[in-house]
mmCIF file of C-alpha atoms in Angstrom:
data_model
loop_
_atom_site.group_PDB
_atom_site.id
_atom_site.type_symbol
_atom_site.label_atom_id
_atom_site.label_comp_id
_atom_site.label_asym_id
_atom_site.label_seq_id
_atom_site.Cartn_x
_atom_site.Cartn_y
_atom_site.Cartn_z
ATOM 1 C CA LEU B 16 -11.203 109.311 26.950
ATOM 2 C CA HIS B 17 -14.968 109.873 27.825
ATOM 3 C CA LEU B 18 -17.582 108.212 25.750
ATOM 4 C CA ASN B 19 -21.312 107.974 26.580
ATOM 5 C CA PHE B 20 -22.252 104.968 24.380
ATOM 6 C CA LEU B 21 -25.724 104.639 25.920
ATOM 7 C CA PHE B 22 -26.580 108.210 24.736
ATOM 8 C CA PHE B 23 -26.275 106.767 21.123
ATOM 9 C CA ARG B 24 -28.334 103.641 21.379
ATOM 10 C CA LYS B 25 -31.376 103.851 19.388
ATOM 11 C CA LYS B 26 -34.525 101.992 20.662
ATOM 12 C CA GLY B 27 -36.245 100.002 18.293
ATOM 13 C CA MET B 28 -33.260 99.363 15.882
ATOM 14 C CA ASP B 29 -33.106 95.736 14.925
ATOM 15 C CA ARG B 30 -29.500 95.714 13.995
ATOM 16 C CA ASN B 31 -26.153 97.688 14.443
ATOM 17 C CA VAL B 32 -25.393 100.438 11.829
ATOM 18 C CA VAL B 33 -22.114 98.750 10.603
ATOM 19 C CA GLY B 34 -23.165 95.825 8.451
ATOM 20 C CA TRP B 35 -19.710 94.828 7.232
ATOM 21 C CA PHE B 36 -16.064 95.860 7.461
ATOM 22 C CA GLU B 37 -12.874 95.091 5.275
ATOM 23 C CA ILE B 38 -9.443 95.585 6.492
ATOM 24 C CA PRO B 39 -6.991 96.328 3.534
ATOM 25 C CA THR B 40 -3.665 94.204 3.207
ATOM 26 C CA LEU B 41 -0.602 94.306 1.216
ATOM 27 C CA ASP B 42 0.108 90.669 1.915
ATOM 28 C CA LEU B 43 -2.878 88.590 2.774
ATOM 29 C CA ASN B 44 -0.683 85.562 4.087
ATOM 30 C CA ARG B 45 1.116 87.957 6.535
ATOM 31 C CA ALA B 46 -2.007 89.685 7.662
ATOM 32 C CA GLN B 47 -3.928 86.514 8.057
ATOM 33 C CA LYS B 48 -1.155 84.985 10.255
ATOM 34 C CA PHE B 49 -1.100 88.104 12.545
ATOM 35 C CA TYR B 50 -4.937 88.128 13.125
ATOM 36 C CA GLU B 51 -5.026 84.426 13.737
ATOM 37 C CA GLU B 52 -2.150 84.643 16.219
ATOM 38 C CA VAL B 53 -3.359 87.675 18.136
ATOM 39 C CA LEU B 54 -7.135 86.851 18.184
ATOM 40 C CA GLY B 55 -6.681 82.986 18.457
ATOM 41 C CA PHE B 56 -9.047 81.757 15.810
ATOM 42 C CA LYS B 57 -8.910 80.761 12.081
ATOM 43 C CA LEU B 58 -9.997 82.865 9.248
ATOM 44 C CA GLU B 59 -11.594 81.405 6.098
ATOM 45 C CA ARG B 60 -10.131 82.324 2.904
ATOM 46 C CA GLN B 61 -11.780 83.006 -0.396
ATOM 47 C CA THR B 62 -11.259 84.681 -3.858
ATOM 48 C CA VAL B 63 -14.014 86.940 -4.638
ATOM 49 C CA GLY B 64 -13.642 88.598 -8.184
ATOM 50 C CA THR B 65 -10.439 90.291 -8.234
ATOM 51 C CA SER B 66 -10.122 90.351 -4.432
ATOM 52 C CA VAL B 67 -8.492 87.742 -2.275
ATOM 53 C CA MET B 68 -10.375 87.763 1.274
ATOM 54 C CA ALA B 69 -9.923 86.067 4.582
ATOM 55 C CA PHE B 70 -13.069 86.194 6.581
ATOM 56 C CA PHE B 71 -13.281 86.800 10.317
ATOM 57 C CA PRO B 72 -15.787 84.056 12.090
ATOM 58 C CA TRP B 73 -19.164 85.263 12.614
ATOM 59 C CA LYS B 74 -22.468 84.207 13.749
ATOM 60 C CA GLU B 75 -25.702 85.222 12.279
ATOM 61 C CA ASP B 76 -28.136 87.475 14.432
ATOM 62 C CA ALA B 77 -25.243 87.851 17.067
ATOM 63 C CA ALA B 78 -24.131 91.395 18.252
ATOM 64 C CA GLY B 79 -21.329 93.090 16.269
ATOM 65 C CA SER B 80 -20.448 93.326 12.573
ATOM 66 C CA PRO B 81 -18.693 90.578 10.433
ATOM 67 C CA GLY B 82 -15.928 91.461 8.142
ATOM 68 C CA SER B 83 -12.736 90.379 6.661
ATOM 69 C CA LEU B 84 -9.263 91.023 5.517
ATOM 70 C CA ILE B 85 -8.974 92.008 1.808
ATOM 71 C CA GLN B 86 -6.110 92.054 -0.821
ATOM 72 C CA GLU B 87 -7.298 94.190 -3.816
ATOM 73 C CA ASP B 88 -4.687 96.626 -5.048
ATOM 74 C CA GLU B 89 -6.802 99.162 -6.932
ATOM 75 C CA PHE B 90 -9.013 100.381 -4.178
ATOM 76 C CA TYR B 91 -7.896 99.015 -0.687
ATOM 77 C CA HIS B 92 -4.770 100.480 0.807
ATOM 78 C CA PRO B 93 -3.739 100.000 4.528
ATOM 79 C CA SER B 94 -3.497 103.116 6.869
ATOM 80 C CA ALA B 95 -2.800 104.056 10.381
ATOM 81 C CA GLU B 96 -4.670 107.353 9.999
ATOM 82 C CA GLY B 97 -8.240 106.158 9.020
ATOM 83 C CA VAL B 98 -11.078 104.167 10.697
ATOM 84 C CA VAL B 99 -10.202 102.006 13.740
ATOM 85 C CA ILE B 100 -11.898 98.543 13.959
ATOM 86 C CA TYR B 101 -12.457 97.749 17.588
ATOM 87 C CA PHE B 102 -12.381 93.798 18.068
ATOM 88 C CA THR B 103 -14.057 92.239 21.055
ATOM 89 C CA SER B 104 -11.635 90.432 22.974
ATOM 90 C CA PRO B 105 -12.142 86.613 22.493
ATOM 91 C CA SER B 106 -10.511 85.663 25.858
ATOM 92 C CA GLY B 107 -12.517 88.365 27.786
ATOM 93 C CA ASP B 108 -9.435 90.449 28.643
ATOM 94 C CA ALA B 109 -7.900 92.622 26.094
ATOM 95 C CA ALA B 110 -4.497 92.301 27.928
ATOM 96 C CA ASN B 111 -4.094 88.805 26.622
ATOM 97 C CA GLU B 112 -4.628 89.673 23.028
ATOM 98 C CA LEU B 113 -2.562 92.797 23.208
ATOM 99 C CA ALA B 114 0.345 90.809 24.663
ATOM 100 C CA ARG B 115 0.494 88.919 21.392
ATOM 101 C CA VAL B 116 0.694 91.812 19.012
ATOM 102 C CA ASP B 117 4.489 92.415 18.876
ATOM 103 C CA GLY B 118 5.156 88.618 18.676
ATOM 104 C CA ALA B 119 2.850 88.329 15.684
ATOM 105 C CA GLY B 120 4.690 91.105 13.842
ATOM 106 C CA GLY B 121 2.556 94.105 14.758
ATOM 107 C CA LYS B 122 3.307 96.868 17.029
ATOM 108 C CA LEU B 123 1.654 97.804 20.307
ATOM 109 C CA LEU B 124 0.653 101.402 20.456
ATOM 110 C CA ARG B 125 -1.350 101.760 23.707
ATOM 111 C CA ASP B 126 -1.471 99.176 26.435
ATOM 112 C CA LYS B 127 -4.787 98.222 27.958
ATOM 113 C CA THR B 128 -6.389 101.407 28.989
ATOM 114 C CA GLU B 129 -9.848 101.840 31.077
ATOM 115 C CA ILE B 130 -12.635 103.696 29.220
ATOM 116 C CA ALA B 131 -14.573 105.972 31.644
ATOM 117 C CA ASP B 132 -17.884 105.196 32.827
ATOM 118 C CA GLY B 133 -17.740 101.462 33.150
ATOM 119 C CA HIS B 134 -17.399 100.853 29.363
ATOM 120 C CA GLY B 135 -14.513 98.464 29.799
ATOM 121 C CA PHE B 136 -10.987 98.564 28.417
ATOM 122 C CA TYR B 137 -9.032 98.905 25.206
ATOM 123 C CA GLY B 138 -5.603 99.052 23.605
ATOM 124 C CA LEU B 139 -4.337 100.060 20.367
ATOM 125 C CA ALA B 140 -2.064 98.316 17.835
ATOM 126 C CA LEU B 141 -0.773 98.458 14.317
ATOM 127 C CA ASP B 142 -1.157 95.287 12.364
ATOM 128 C CA THR B 143 1.498 93.872 10.025
ATOM 129 C CA GLU B 144 0.097 95.904 7.029
ATOM 130 C CA GLY B 145 0.017 99.337 8.841
ATOM 131 C CA ASN B 146 -3.518 99.499 9.977
ATOM 132 C CA ARG B 147 -4.470 100.737 13.309
ATOM 133 C CA ILE B 148 -6.760 98.554 15.231
ATOM 134 C CA ALA B 149 -8.091 98.182 18.782
ATOM 135 C CA ILE B 150 -8.974 95.354 21.161
ATOM 136 C CA HIS B 151 -11.856 95.917 23.555
ATOM 137 C CA SER B 152 -12.918 93.906 26.761
ATOM 138 C CA LEU B 153 -15.219 94.629 29.579
ATOM 139 C CA LYS B 154 -12.696 93.463 32.099
#
């Protein structure tokens, strides 16, 4: 895998292009438990209209994009073939979070793998809902 992330950086931008993400769930309780176990932090739950959501913690004006899990039957359907969300490893080493995937009910697809040109490491997994996700770390 060769990606030149520096090539795509835009000088003068005051924010990242992605402003929000939502990960579809069939069973929000099961999905929330998976992400809390793998990532090691609590998600905050809220009903918004006809959707039930569990929000990942975020900090205003910090790097990265905030997002949530969502259960809403009409428009949100889990998929292993669509967009991949890369979570930044809370521990600083993706191997730690990836080691918890199977025990939390998910499936490890790719062990921690180095990304070329010093961009760190990542691993791929399926969550309990069938969504493909990645965990990334610099070490």
